[in-house]
Structures are given as C-alpha cells and as structure tokens.
Coordinates of N, CA and C in Angstrom, one line a residue:
M1 N 118.5 113.9 109.2 CA 117.6 113.2 108.2 C 116.0 113.7 107.8
K2 N 115.9 113.4 106.8 CA 114.7 114.2 105.9 C 113.2 113.4 106.4
Q3 N 112.5 113.7 107.2 CA 111.6 113.6 107.5 C 110.3 113.2 106.7
L4 N 109.4 112.5 106.3 CA 108.5 111.8 105.9 C 106.9 111.8 106.4
V5 N 106.3 111.8 105.3 CA 104.5 111.7 105.9 C 104.2 110.1 105.4
I6 N 104.1 109.4 106.2 CA 103.8 108.1 106.1 C 101.8 107.7 106.2
A7 N 101.6 106.9 104.9 CA 100.2 107.3 104.6 C 99.9 105.4 105.1
I8 N 99.0 105.3 106.1 CA 98.5 104.2 106.3 C 96.8 103.8 106.2
D9 N 96.4 103.5 104.9 CA 94.7 103.4 104.9 C 94.4 101.9 104.6
G10 N 93.1 101.6 104.9 CA 92.4 100.4 105.0 C 91.6 100.2 105.3
Y11 N 91.2 98.7 105.5 CA 90.1 98.9 106.6 C 90.2 98.6 107.8
S12 N 88.8 98.5 108.3 CA 88.5 98.5 109.8 C 89.7 97.1 110.7
S13 N 90.1 97.1 111.5 CA 90.4 96.0 112.1 C 91.6 95.0 111.2
C14 N 92.6 95.6 110.8 CA 93.3 95.4 110.0 C 94.8 95.4 110.3
G15 N 94.5 95.9 111.5 CA 96.0 96.5 112.3 C 96.7 98.1 111.8
K16 N 95.9 98.8 111.4 CA 96.6 99.5 111.1 C 96.7 100.7 112.0
S17 N 96.1 100.8 113.2 CA 96.7 101.6 114.0 C 97.8 100.8 115.2
T18 N 97.4 99.7 115.1 CA 98.3 99.2 115.9 C 100.3 99.3 115.7
T19 N 100.3 99.0 114.1 CA 101.1 99.1 113.6 C 101.6 100.6 113.2
A20 N 101.2 101.7 112.8 CA 100.9 103.0 112.6 C 101.6 103.5 113.9
K21 N 101.6 103.2 115.1 CA 101.8 103.1 116.3 C 103.3 103.4 116.7
A22 N 103.7 101.9 115.7 CA 104.9 101.3 116.5 C 105.8 101.7 115.2
V23 N 105.4 102.2 114.5 CA 106.4 102.7 113.3 C 106.7 103.9 113.4
A24 N 105.8 104.9 114.0 CA 105.7 106.3 114.5 C 106.8 106.1 115.7
H25 N 106.6 105.0 116.6 CA 107.5 105.3 118.2 C 109.2 105.1 117.5
L26 N 109.2 103.9 116.3 CA 110.1 103.4 116.3 C 111.6 105.1 115.4
L27 N 110.8 105.3 114.7 CA 111.2 107.1 113.6 C 110.9 107.9 114.5
H28 N 110.4 107.6 115.8 CA 110.5 109.6 116.8 C 109.3 110.3 116.1
Y29 N 108.4 109.7 115.0 CA 107.6 110.3 114.5 C 106.0 110.8 115.1
A30 N 105.8 112.1 115.0 CA 104.3 111.9 115.4 C 102.8 111.0 114.6
Y31 N 102.3 110.7 115.6 CA 101.3 109.7 115.1 C 100.2 110.5 115.3
V32 N 99.4 110.2 114.4 CA 97.8 110.7 114.3 C 96.7 109.6 113.7
D33 N 95.7 109.4 114.7 CA 95.0 108.3 114.3 C 93.6 109.1 113.7
T34 N 93.2 109.5 112.3 CA 92.0 110.3 112.2 C 91.1 109.0 112.4
G35 N 91.3 108.3 112.3 CA 89.5 107.6 112.7 C 88.5 107.9 114.1
A36 N 89.7 108.1 114.6 CA 89.2 108.7 116.7 C 88.6 109.8 115.9
M37 N 89.1 111.1 115.0 CA 88.8 112.2 115.0 C 87.1 111.9 114.5
Y38 N 86.5 111.2 114.2 CA 85.4 111.1 113.4 C 85.0 110.2 114.6
R39 N 85.2 109.5 115.0 CA 84.6 109.1 116.1 C 84.5 109.8 117.1
G40 N 85.5 110.6 117.7 CA 85.1 112.1 118.3 C 84.1 112.8 118.2
V41 N 83.9 113.0 116.5 CA 82.5 114.0 115.9 C 81.4 113.1 116.3
T42 N 81.2 111.9 116.3 CA 80.1 110.9 116.0 C 79.8 111.1 117.5
L43 N 80.7 111.0 118.6 CA 80.4 110.7 120.0 C 79.7 112.0 120.3
H44 N 80.3 113.2 119.9 CA 80.0 114.2 120.2 C 78.1 114.6 119.8
L45 N 78.1 114.3 118.9 CA 76.7 114.1 118.2 C 75.7 113.9 118.8
L46 N 76.5 112.1 118.6 CA 75.0 111.3 119.9 C 74.9 111.8 121.2
E47 N 75.8 112.3 121.7 CA 75.4 112.6 123.0 C 74.6 114.0 123.4
H48 N 74.8 114.8 122.3 CA 74.5 115.8 122.6 C 72.9 115.8 121.5
G49 N 72.3 114.6 121.5 CA 71.0 114.4 120.6 C 71.3 115.0 119.1
I50 N 72.4 115.6 118.5 CA 72.2 116.0 117.2 C 72.0 115.2 116.0
A51 N 71.1 115.4 115.1 CA 70.9 114.4 114.1 C 71.8 114.8 113.1
F52 N 72.3 113.3 112.4 CA 73.2 113.9 111.4 C 72.9 114.2 110.6
D53 N 71.5 114.8 109.7 CA 71.3 115.4 108.3 C 71.0 116.7 109.1
D54 N 71.4 117.4 109.9 CA 70.6 118.4 110.7 C 72.6 119.2 110.6
L55 N 72.2 119.5 109.3 CA 73.5 120.3 108.7 C 73.9 121.3 109.8
P56 N 73.1 122.3 109.2 CA 73.3 123.5 110.5 C 74.4 123.2 111.8
A57 N 73.6 122.1 112.2 CA 73.6 122.1 113.7 C 75.6 121.1 113.9
V58 N 75.3 120.5 112.5 CA 76.5 119.8 112.6 C 77.8 120.9 112.3
D59 N 77.4 121.6 111.2 CA 78.0 123.0 110.9 C 78.9 124.0 112.4
Q60 N 77.9 123.9 113.3 CA 78.5 124.5 114.5 C 78.9 123.4 115.8
V61 N 78.9 122.6 115.5 CA 79.3 121.6 116.5 C 81.1 121.4 115.7
L62 N 81.2 121.6 114.7 CA 82.8 121.6 114.1 C 83.7 122.6 114.2
K63 N 82.6 123.9 114.5 CA 83.3 125.4 115.1 C 83.6 125.0 116.6
D64 N 83.0 124.6 116.9 CA 83.0 124.8 118.6 C 83.6 124.0 118.9
L65 N 83.9 122.7 118.9 CA 84.3 121.7 119.3 C 85.9 121.4 119.0
T66 N 87.0 121.4 120.2 CA 88.0 120.8 120.1 C 88.7 119.6 120.2
I67 N 89.7 119.3 119.2 CA 89.6 117.8 119.2 C 91.1 117.9 119.1
S68 N 92.0 117.5 120.5 CA 93.3 116.8 120.4 C 93.5 115.6 120.8
F69 N 94.2 115.1 120.3 CA 95.6 113.8 121.0 C 96.6 114.6 122.1
R70 N 96.8 113.3 123.3 CA 97.7 113.5 124.2 C 98.4 112.3 124.5
R71 N 99.5 112.2 124.8 CA 100.0 111.2 125.1 C 99.9 110.1 126.4
H72 N 99.5 109.5 126.8 CA 99.7 109.3 128.4 C 101.2 108.8 129.1
P73 N 101.3 109.3 129.9 CA 102.5 108.9 130.5 C 103.1 107.7 130.8
Q74 N 102.2 106.8 131.0 CA 102.4 105.8 131.9 C 101.9 104.6 130.8
T75 N 101.4 104.4 129.6 CA 100.7 103.4 128.7 C 101.6 104.4 127.6
G76 N 101.8 105.4 127.0 CA 102.6 105.8 126.0 C 101.7 105.7 124.7
R77 N 100.3 105.6 125.2 CA 99.5 105.7 124.5 C 98.7 107.0 123.8
N78 N 98.3 107.7 122.6 CA 97.6 108.7 122.4 C 96.7 108.8 122.5
E79 N 96.0 109.4 123.1 CA 94.1 109.3 123.3 C 93.9 110.4 122.8
L80 N 91.9 110.4 122.7 CA 91.8 111.3 122.1 C 91.0 112.4 122.9
F81 N 91.2 113.7 122.8 CA 90.3 114.7 123.6 C 89.4 115.5 123.1
L82 N 88.7 115.2 123.7 CA 87.0 116.4 123.3 C 87.1 117.8 124.1
D83 N 87.2 119.0 123.4 CA 87.2 120.2 124.9 C 88.1 119.8 125.9
G84 N 88.7 119.0 126.0 CA 90.0 118.7 127.4 C 89.6 117.6 128.1
V85 N 88.7 117.0 127.5 CA 88.1 115.7 128.4 C 88.7 114.4 127.6
N86 N 89.2 113.3 128.2 CA 89.8 111.9 127.7 C 88.6 111.3 127.1
R87 N 88.7 110.8 125.8 CA 87.1 110.5 125.7 C 88.0 109.0 125.0
E88 N 89.2 108.5 124.8 CA 89.2 107.6 124.2 C 88.5 106.4 124.3
D89 N 88.3 105.8 125.3 CA 87.4 104.5 125.6 C 86.5 104.9 125.4
D90 N 85.3 105.9 125.5 CA 83.8 105.9 125.1 C 84.3 106.2 123.3
I91 N 85.0 106.4 122.8 CA 85.1 106.0 121.1 C 84.6 105.0 120.7
R92 N 85.8 103.9 121.4 CA 85.5 102.9 120.9 C 84.3 101.6 120.9
Q93 N 83.6 102.1 121.6 CA 82.1 101.3 121.5 C 81.6 101.1 121.0
M94 N 81.0 99.9 120.6 CA 80.5 99.6 119.3 C 79.1 100.6 118.7
R95 N 79.1 101.0 119.8 CA 77.3 102.5 119.1 C 78.3 103.1 118.4
I96 N 79.6 103.3 118.4 CA 80.1 104.3 117.7 C 80.6 103.9 116.4
S97 N 80.9 102.8 116.4 CA 81.0 101.9 115.0 C 79.9 101.6 114.6
N98 N 78.6 101.6 115.0 CA 78.1 101.6 114.3 C 77.2 103.1 113.4
S99 N 78.1 103.7 114.0 CA 77.1 105.4 113.6 C 78.4 105.5 112.5
V100 N 79.6 105.5 113.1 CA 80.8 106.6 112.9 C 81.1 106.9 111.1
S101 N 80.4 105.9 110.2 CA 80.6 105.8 109.2 C 79.6 106.7 108.5
E102 N 78.1 106.9 109.0 CA 77.3 107.6 108.6 C 77.6 109.2 108.8
V103 N 78.6 109.4 109.9 CA 79.1 110.7 110.1 C 80.1 111.1 109.3
S104 N 81.0 110.2 108.7 CA 82.0 110.2 107.9 C 81.5 111.0 106.6
V105 N 80.7 110.4 105.8 CA 80.3 111.0 104.9 C 79.8 112.3 104.4
I106 N 79.7 113.0 105.7 CA 79.3 114.7 105.4 C 79.9 115.4 105.0
P107 N 79.7 115.9 104.4 CA 81.4 116.2 103.5 C 81.5 117.9 104.6
Q108 N 80.7 118.4 105.3 CA 81.0 119.2 106.1 C 82.2 118.6 106.8
V109 N 82.0 117.3 107.4 CA 83.1 116.6 108.4 C 84.3 116.5 107.6
R110 N 83.8 115.9 106.8 CA 85.4 115.6 106.5 C 86.3 116.7 105.5
H111 N 85.9 117.9 105.0 CA 86.4 118.8 104.8 C 87.2 119.8 106.0
A112 N 86.1 119.8 107.3 CA 86.8 120.3 108.5 C 88.3 119.3 109.3
L113 N 87.6 118.0 109.2 CA 88.3 116.8 109.8 C 89.6 116.9 108.6
V114 N 89.8 117.1 107.6 CA 90.9 116.8 106.1 C 91.7 117.9 106.5
A115 N 91.2 119.4 106.9 CA 91.9 120.8 106.6 C 92.7 120.4 108.5
Q116 N 92.4 119.8 109.3 CA 93.0 120.0 110.4 C 93.9 118.9 110.3
Q117 N 94.1 117.7 109.7 CA 95.4 116.5 109.7 C 95.8 117.4 108.7
Q118 N 95.8 117.8 108.0 CA 96.6 118.8 107.1 C 97.7 119.3 107.8
R119 N 97.0 120.4 108.6 CA 97.8 120.9 109.5 C 98.6 120.1 110.6
M120 N 98.1 119.1 111.1 CA 99.3 118.8 111.9 C 100.3 117.5 111.3
G121 N 100.2 117.8 110.0 CA 101.2 116.6 109.5 C 101.8 117.6 108.4
R122 N 101.7 119.3 108.4 CA 102.4 120.1 107.8 C 103.4 119.9 108.0
K123 N 104.4 119.9 109.0 CA 105.8 119.7 108.9 C 106.5 118.6 108.7
R124 N 106.0 117.5 108.3 CA 106.2 116.0 107.9 C 106.6 115.3 109.2
G125 N 107.5 114.2 108.9 CA 107.4 113.7 110.7 C 106.5 113.1 111.0
V126 N 105.5 112.4 110.1 CA 103.9 112.3 110.7 C 103.5 110.4 110.7
V127 N 102.7 109.8 110.9 CA 102.2 108.6 110.2 C 101.1 109.2 110.8
M128 N 100.3 109.0 110.1 CA 98.8 108.8 109.8 C 97.8 107.7 109.5
D129 N 97.3 107.1 109.9 CA 96.2 106.1 109.4 C 94.6 106.6 109.2
G130 N 94.2 106.0 108.5 CA 92.4 106.1 108.4 C 91.9 105.6 107.1
R131 N 91.2 106.5 106.4 CA 90.9 105.7 105.0 C 91.2 106.7 103.8
D132 N 91.7 107.9 103.7 CA 91.9 108.6 102.7 C 93.2 108.8 103.1
I133 N 94.0 109.0 103.2 CA 95.5 109.9 103.6 C 95.9 109.7 102.8
G134 N 96.3 109.0 101.8 CA 97.1 108.6 100.5 C 96.6 109.2 99.4
T135 N 94.9 109.4 99.7 CA 94.5 109.9 98.2 C 93.9 111.3 98.9
T136 N 94.0 111.7 99.6 CA 93.1 112.6 100.0 C 94.0 113.9 101.0
V137 N 93.9 113.2 101.8 CA 94.9 113.9 102.9 C 96.4 114.5 102.7
F138 N 97.4 113.7 102.0 CA 98.6 113.7 101.9 C 98.7 113.1 100.5
P139 N 98.4 113.1 99.5 CA 97.9 112.3 98.1 C 99.7 112.6 97.9
D140 N 100.4 113.2 98.4 CA 102.2 113.2 97.7 C 102.8 112.7 99.0
A141 N 102.3 112.4 99.9 CA 103.1 111.4 101.2 C 104.3 110.6 100.2
E142 N 105.2 110.5 101.0 CA 106.7 109.7 100.3 C 106.1 108.0 100.3
V143 N 105.6 107.7 101.6 CA 105.6 105.8 101.6 C 103.5 106.0 102.0
K144 N 102.9 105.0 100.6 CA 101.6 105.0 100.9 C 101.5 103.4 101.2
I145 N 100.6 103.0 102.5 CA 100.3 101.6 102.4 C 98.7 101.4 102.5
F146 N 98.6 100.4 101.5 CA 97.0 100.1 102.0 C 97.0 98.9 102.7
M147 N 96.2 98.6 104.2 CA 96.1 97.4 104.4 C 94.7 96.7 104.5
T148 N 94.9 95.5 104.1 CA 93.1 94.6 104.1 C 93.8 93.4 104.6
A149 N 92.9 92.3 105.0 CA 92.7 91.2 105.8 C 91.3 90.3 105.6
D150 N 91.2 89.3 106.0 CA 90.1 88.8 105.7 C 89.3 89.0 106.5
M151 N 88.0 89.1 106.1 CA 86.5 89.3 106.9 C 86.5 88.6 108.3
E152 N 86.6 87.5 108.1 CA 86.2 87.4 110.1 C 87.5 87.1 110.7
L153 N 88.8 87.7 110.0 CA 89.9 87.7 111.1 C 89.8 88.7 111.8
R154 N 89.1 90.1 110.5 CA 88.8 91.2 110.8 C 88.1 91.5 112.1
A155 N 87.0 90.5 112.1 CA 85.9 90.4 112.8 C 86.2 89.9 114.3
R156 N 87.1 89.1 114.2 CA 87.6 88.4 115.8 C 88.6 90.0 116.5
R157 N 89.1 90.2 115.7 CA 90.4 91.1 116.3 C 89.3 91.9 116.9
R158 N 88.6 92.7 116.0 CA 87.8 93.8 116.9 C 86.7 93.0 118.0
Q159 N 85.9 92.1 117.7 CA 85.5 91.1 119.1 C 86.5 91.2 120.5
M160 N 87.7 90.5 120.2 CA 88.9 90.9 121.3 C 89.2 91.9 122.0
E161 N 89.4 93.2 120.7 CA 89.7 94.1 121.7 C 88.3 94.8 122.2
L162 N 87.2 94.6 122.2 CA 85.7 95.1 122.6 C 85.5 94.3 124.2
A163 N 85.9 93.0 123.5 CA 85.9 92.5 125.2 C 86.7 92.6 126.0
E164 N 88.4 93.0 125.5 CA 89.0 93.9 126.8 C 88.4 95.0 127.3
K165 N 87.6 95.5 127.0 CA 86.6 96.7 127.6 C 85.4 96.6 127.8
G166 N 85.4 94.8 128.1 CA 84.6 94.7 128.5 C 82.6 94.5 127.8
E167 N 82.9 94.8 126.9 CA 82.1 95.0 125.7 C 81.9 93.4 124.8
H168 N 81.2 92.8 125.2 CA 80.6 91.4 124.5 C 79.6 91.5 123.3
V169 N 80.0 91.2 122.3 CA 79.1 91.4 121.0 C 79.7 90.0 120.2
L170 N 78.3 89.4 119.6 CA 78.3 88.7 118.9 C 79.2 88.9 117.3
L171 N 80.0 88.2 117.0 CA 80.8 87.8 115.8 C 80.0 88.4 114.9
V172 N 79.1 87.4 114.6 CA 77.9 88.0 113.3 C 77.3 89.3 113.3
D173 N 77.2 89.8 114.1 CA 77.1 91.3 114.8 C 78.5 92.3 113.8
I174 N 79.7 91.8 114.4 CA 80.8 92.6 114.0 C 80.8 92.4 113.1
I175 N 80.7 91.4 112.2 CA 80.6 91.4 110.4 C 80.1 91.9 110.2
D176 N 78.5 92.3 110.4 CA 77.6 93.1 109.8 C 78.1 94.4 109.9
N177 N 78.4 94.6 110.9 CA 78.9 96.5 111.3 C 80.3 96.2 110.2
L178 N 80.9 95.8 109.9 CA 82.2 95.7 109.6 C 81.7 95.9 108.0
R179 N 81.0 94.9 107.4 CA 80.5 94.8 105.9 C 80.0 96.0 105.6
K180 N 78.9 96.8 106.5 CA 78.5 98.4 106.7 C 79.1 99.4 106.1
R181 N 80.0 99.2 107.1 CA 81.0 100.5 107.0 C 81.8 100.3 106.1
D182 N 82.5 99.3 105.4 CA 83.3 99.2 104.1 C 82.6 99.4 102.6
H183 N 81.2 99.5 102.7 CA 80.5 99.5 101.8 C 80.2 101.0 101.9
I184 N 79.9 102.0 103.4 CA 79.2 103.0 103.1 C 81.0 104.0 102.8
D185 N 82.0 103.3 103.3 CA 83.2 104.1 103.5 C 83.9 104.3 101.7
S186 N 83.2 102.9 101.0 CA 84.2 102.7 99.8 C 83.1 103.2 98.9
T187 N 81.9 103.9 98.9 CA 80.9 104.5 97.8 C 80.5 105.7 98.1
R188 N 80.9 106.1 99.1 CA 80.6 108.2 99.8 C 81.4 108.8 98.3
A189 N 80.7 110.2 98.3 CA 80.7 110.9 97.6 C 82.1 111.4 98.0
E190 N 82.7 111.8 98.9 CA 83.6 112.4 99.7 C 84.5 111.8 99.9
S191 N 85.9 111.8 99.6 CA 86.9 111.1 99.4 C 86.4 109.3 99.7
P192 N 86.3 108.7 99.2 CA 85.7 107.3 99.7 C 87.3 106.9 99.6
L193 N 86.8 105.0 100.7 CA 88.1 104.6 100.9 C 88.7 103.6 99.6
R194 N 89.6 104.5 98.7 CA 90.1 103.2 98.0 C 91.9 103.3 97.8
R195 N 92.2 102.4 97.4 CA 93.8 102.5 97.5 C 94.3 103.4 96.3
A196 N 95.2 103.7 97.0 CA 96.2 104.9 95.6 C 96.9 104.3 95.0
T197 N 97.2 104.7 93.5 CA 97.9 104.2 92.8 C 98.9 103.8 93.1
D198 N 99.6 104.9 93.8 CA 101.0 104.1 94.3 C 101.2 103.6 95.7
A199 N 100.2 103.3 96.2 CA 100.2 102.8 97.7 C 100.9 101.1 97.4
V200 N 101.1 100.5 98.4 CA 101.7 99.4 98.4 C 100.7 98.6 99.5
M201 N 100.4 97.9 98.9 CA 98.5 96.7 99.1 C 100.0 96.0 100.1
L202 N 99.3 96.1 101.5 CA 99.8 94.7 102.4 C 98.2 94.2 103.5
D203 N 98.2 92.6 102.9 CA 97.3 91.9 103.5 C 98.2 91.3 104.8
T204 N 96.9 91.8 106.3 CA 97.3 91.3 107.1 C 96.9 90.0 107.8
T205 N 96.2 89.6 107.0 CA 95.5 87.8 107.5 C 96.7 86.7 107.9
H206 N 97.7 86.6 107.4 CA 98.9 85.7 107.5 C 99.9 86.2 108.7
I207 N 100.0 87.6 108.8 CA 101.2 87.8 109.6 C 101.0 88.3 110.9
T208 N 102.3 88.8 111.5 CA 102.0 89.3 112.7 C 102.1 90.8 112.9
I209 N 102.0 91.3 113.9 CA 102.0 93.1 114.0 C 103.4 93.6 113.7
S210 N 104.5 92.3 114.4 CA 106.0 92.9 114.3 C 106.2 92.7 112.9
E211 N 105.8 91.5 112.1 CA 105.9 91.5 110.4 C 105.5 92.4 110.2
Q212 N 104.5 92.7 110.4 CA 103.8 94.6 109.5 C 104.3 95.7 109.9
V213 N 104.8 96.0 111.2 CA 105.7 97.0 111.3 C 107.3 96.7 110.0
D214 N 107.6 95.8 110.1 CA 108.9 95.6 109.4 C 108.7 95.9 107.7
F215 N 107.3 95.5 107.6 CA 106.9 95.9 106.2 C 107.2 96.9 106.4
V216 N 106.4 98.2 106.7 CA 106.1 99.5 106.7 C 108.0 99.9 106.7
I217 N 108.4 99.9 107.7 CA 109.9 100.3 107.3 C 110.7 99.9 106.6
D218 N 110.6 98.6 105.8 CA 111.3 98.6 104.8 C 110.7 99.6 103.6
Q219 N 109.6 99.7 103.5 CA 109.0 100.7 102.6 C 109.4 102.1 102.9
V220 N 109.8 102.3 104.3 CA 110.1 104.1 104.8 C 112.3 103.7 104.3
S221 N 112.7 102.8 104.5 CA 114.1 102.7 103.8 C 114.3 103.1 102.5
S222 N 113.1 102.3 101.7 CA 113.3 102.0 100.3 C 112.9 103.8 99.8
A223 N 112.2 104.5 100.4 CA 111.8 106.0 99.7 C 112.7 106.7 100.2
L224 N 113.4 106.7 101.2 CA 114.5 107.8 101.1 C 115.8 107.1 100.5
F225 N 115.9 105.8 100.1 CA 117.1 105.7 99.1 C 116.5 106.4 98.2
A226 N 116.1 106.0 98.0 CA 115.1 106.2 96.1 C 115.3 107.9 96.3
A227 N 115.0 108.7 97.5 CA 115.1 110.1 97.2 C 116.6 110.9 97.2
G228 N 117.7 109.9 97.5 CA 118.9 110.0 98.0 C 119.1 110.9 99.5
W229 N 118.0 110.4 100.4 CA 118.1 110.5 101.7 C 118.4 110.2 102.5
G230 N 119.1 108.6 102.6 CA 119.2 107.2 103.6 C 120.7 107.5 103.3

C-alpha cells in the first residue's frame, strides 16, 4: 500500500504528540516529534550558556549537535537524544517551555531543523507533529490536520504532564506561557504557526484521544481512497 506523509500541526497541549504517536503505531509508520527537536536545541543552548542572539555560536551548535530519536524497548516511547545522551525528560521541563519559542524564531535554527525533518520523511510512511509541518516541512503531505483546543483545558493538560514528572507549576503561569508561545509562534517571520489551506481542523476540547486517533485514521483512509491507493 502507498505510504503517506501525515502532518499534524497546531497549538501546544492539544494532544498532537499523543495522537500522532498512536496513529504512527497503528499504521506502522515512523513518528517524528519536531517540537522535541527545537526543545533539544534550546536545552543545549541554555546548558552551555549560549545567548540566543549569538548567531555565530548558534550556527556552530547546529553544525556540531547530533539530534536523534530512539524507541524505548520497554515503554515503546520515542525519546530524544542529544549527542547520544537521552534528554527526553529534560526537554519537557517548564524552563525549556519558557524559552523554546524564542529559539524557534531564529532563522538558522528553523532552516537546519526543517532540512533534517525533510530528510527523516523523505521515504514517506511518517507521522510528524509540530507547528509548520503542513505549511513548510511537507506542504505536499497527503494528510494535514490542524489541532486546537480551549486554552484552560490545554493548560490543565500541561499542568498534569509536569506534575507527573514532579514539577508543580501554577495554572496561571502555564496559561501565560501558552499565550506567549502562541503569539511568538504565530507571528514569527520564519514559517509561522498557521493552518494550511488544505488542512482539516480538529478541535480536541471535548473529545478523547481515541476519538482524535479515529479522526486522523479516517482522514488517512479518505486520502488513500481518493488517490486510488486504498
């Protein structure tokens, strides 16, 4: 059967990653969490004391830093590695969330990571989630979904994720962070967060993860049928 590129874009904490991982598992596709890649670069810059506006230093990091994903044999979770070291839990910290949008607007960062993402999906058979997959990374993706949800619900989901990792953050601080990230991501000059004209909107406020997955699978089936591949 013809393999597709499935692009899932949208705002933070709408269920993008959870849905994308489940869809990839069902279809036996590769899964790429592009947001984790930007978080990885952010973590590296912060840990090495590199200012975000020090572009020569940022350029050097992008040349030297190795970003990869590996599937955990027990949990089945795709985890991010920087220079061969597992940093999956570290990139999910609130301090990274507070800075990742500032790093994401740096043109050199976007160009480098978009190129890497395009290489990852070159053979098709991939589910990618992020902010600009359907508009910039894979504008020819056969399936494009744009996810959104109520702000307070998004914040509560994020709060629970952080609490599970032992990080307790006030809801109001998470809402402030999400609003800031939404604004930066939507107004940046390089591949801003926006719905592709041919993307299907999916509001996850009142539906379960299982329903989200079913919705995406239905879109995949429709795309295969329309192309005569089903």
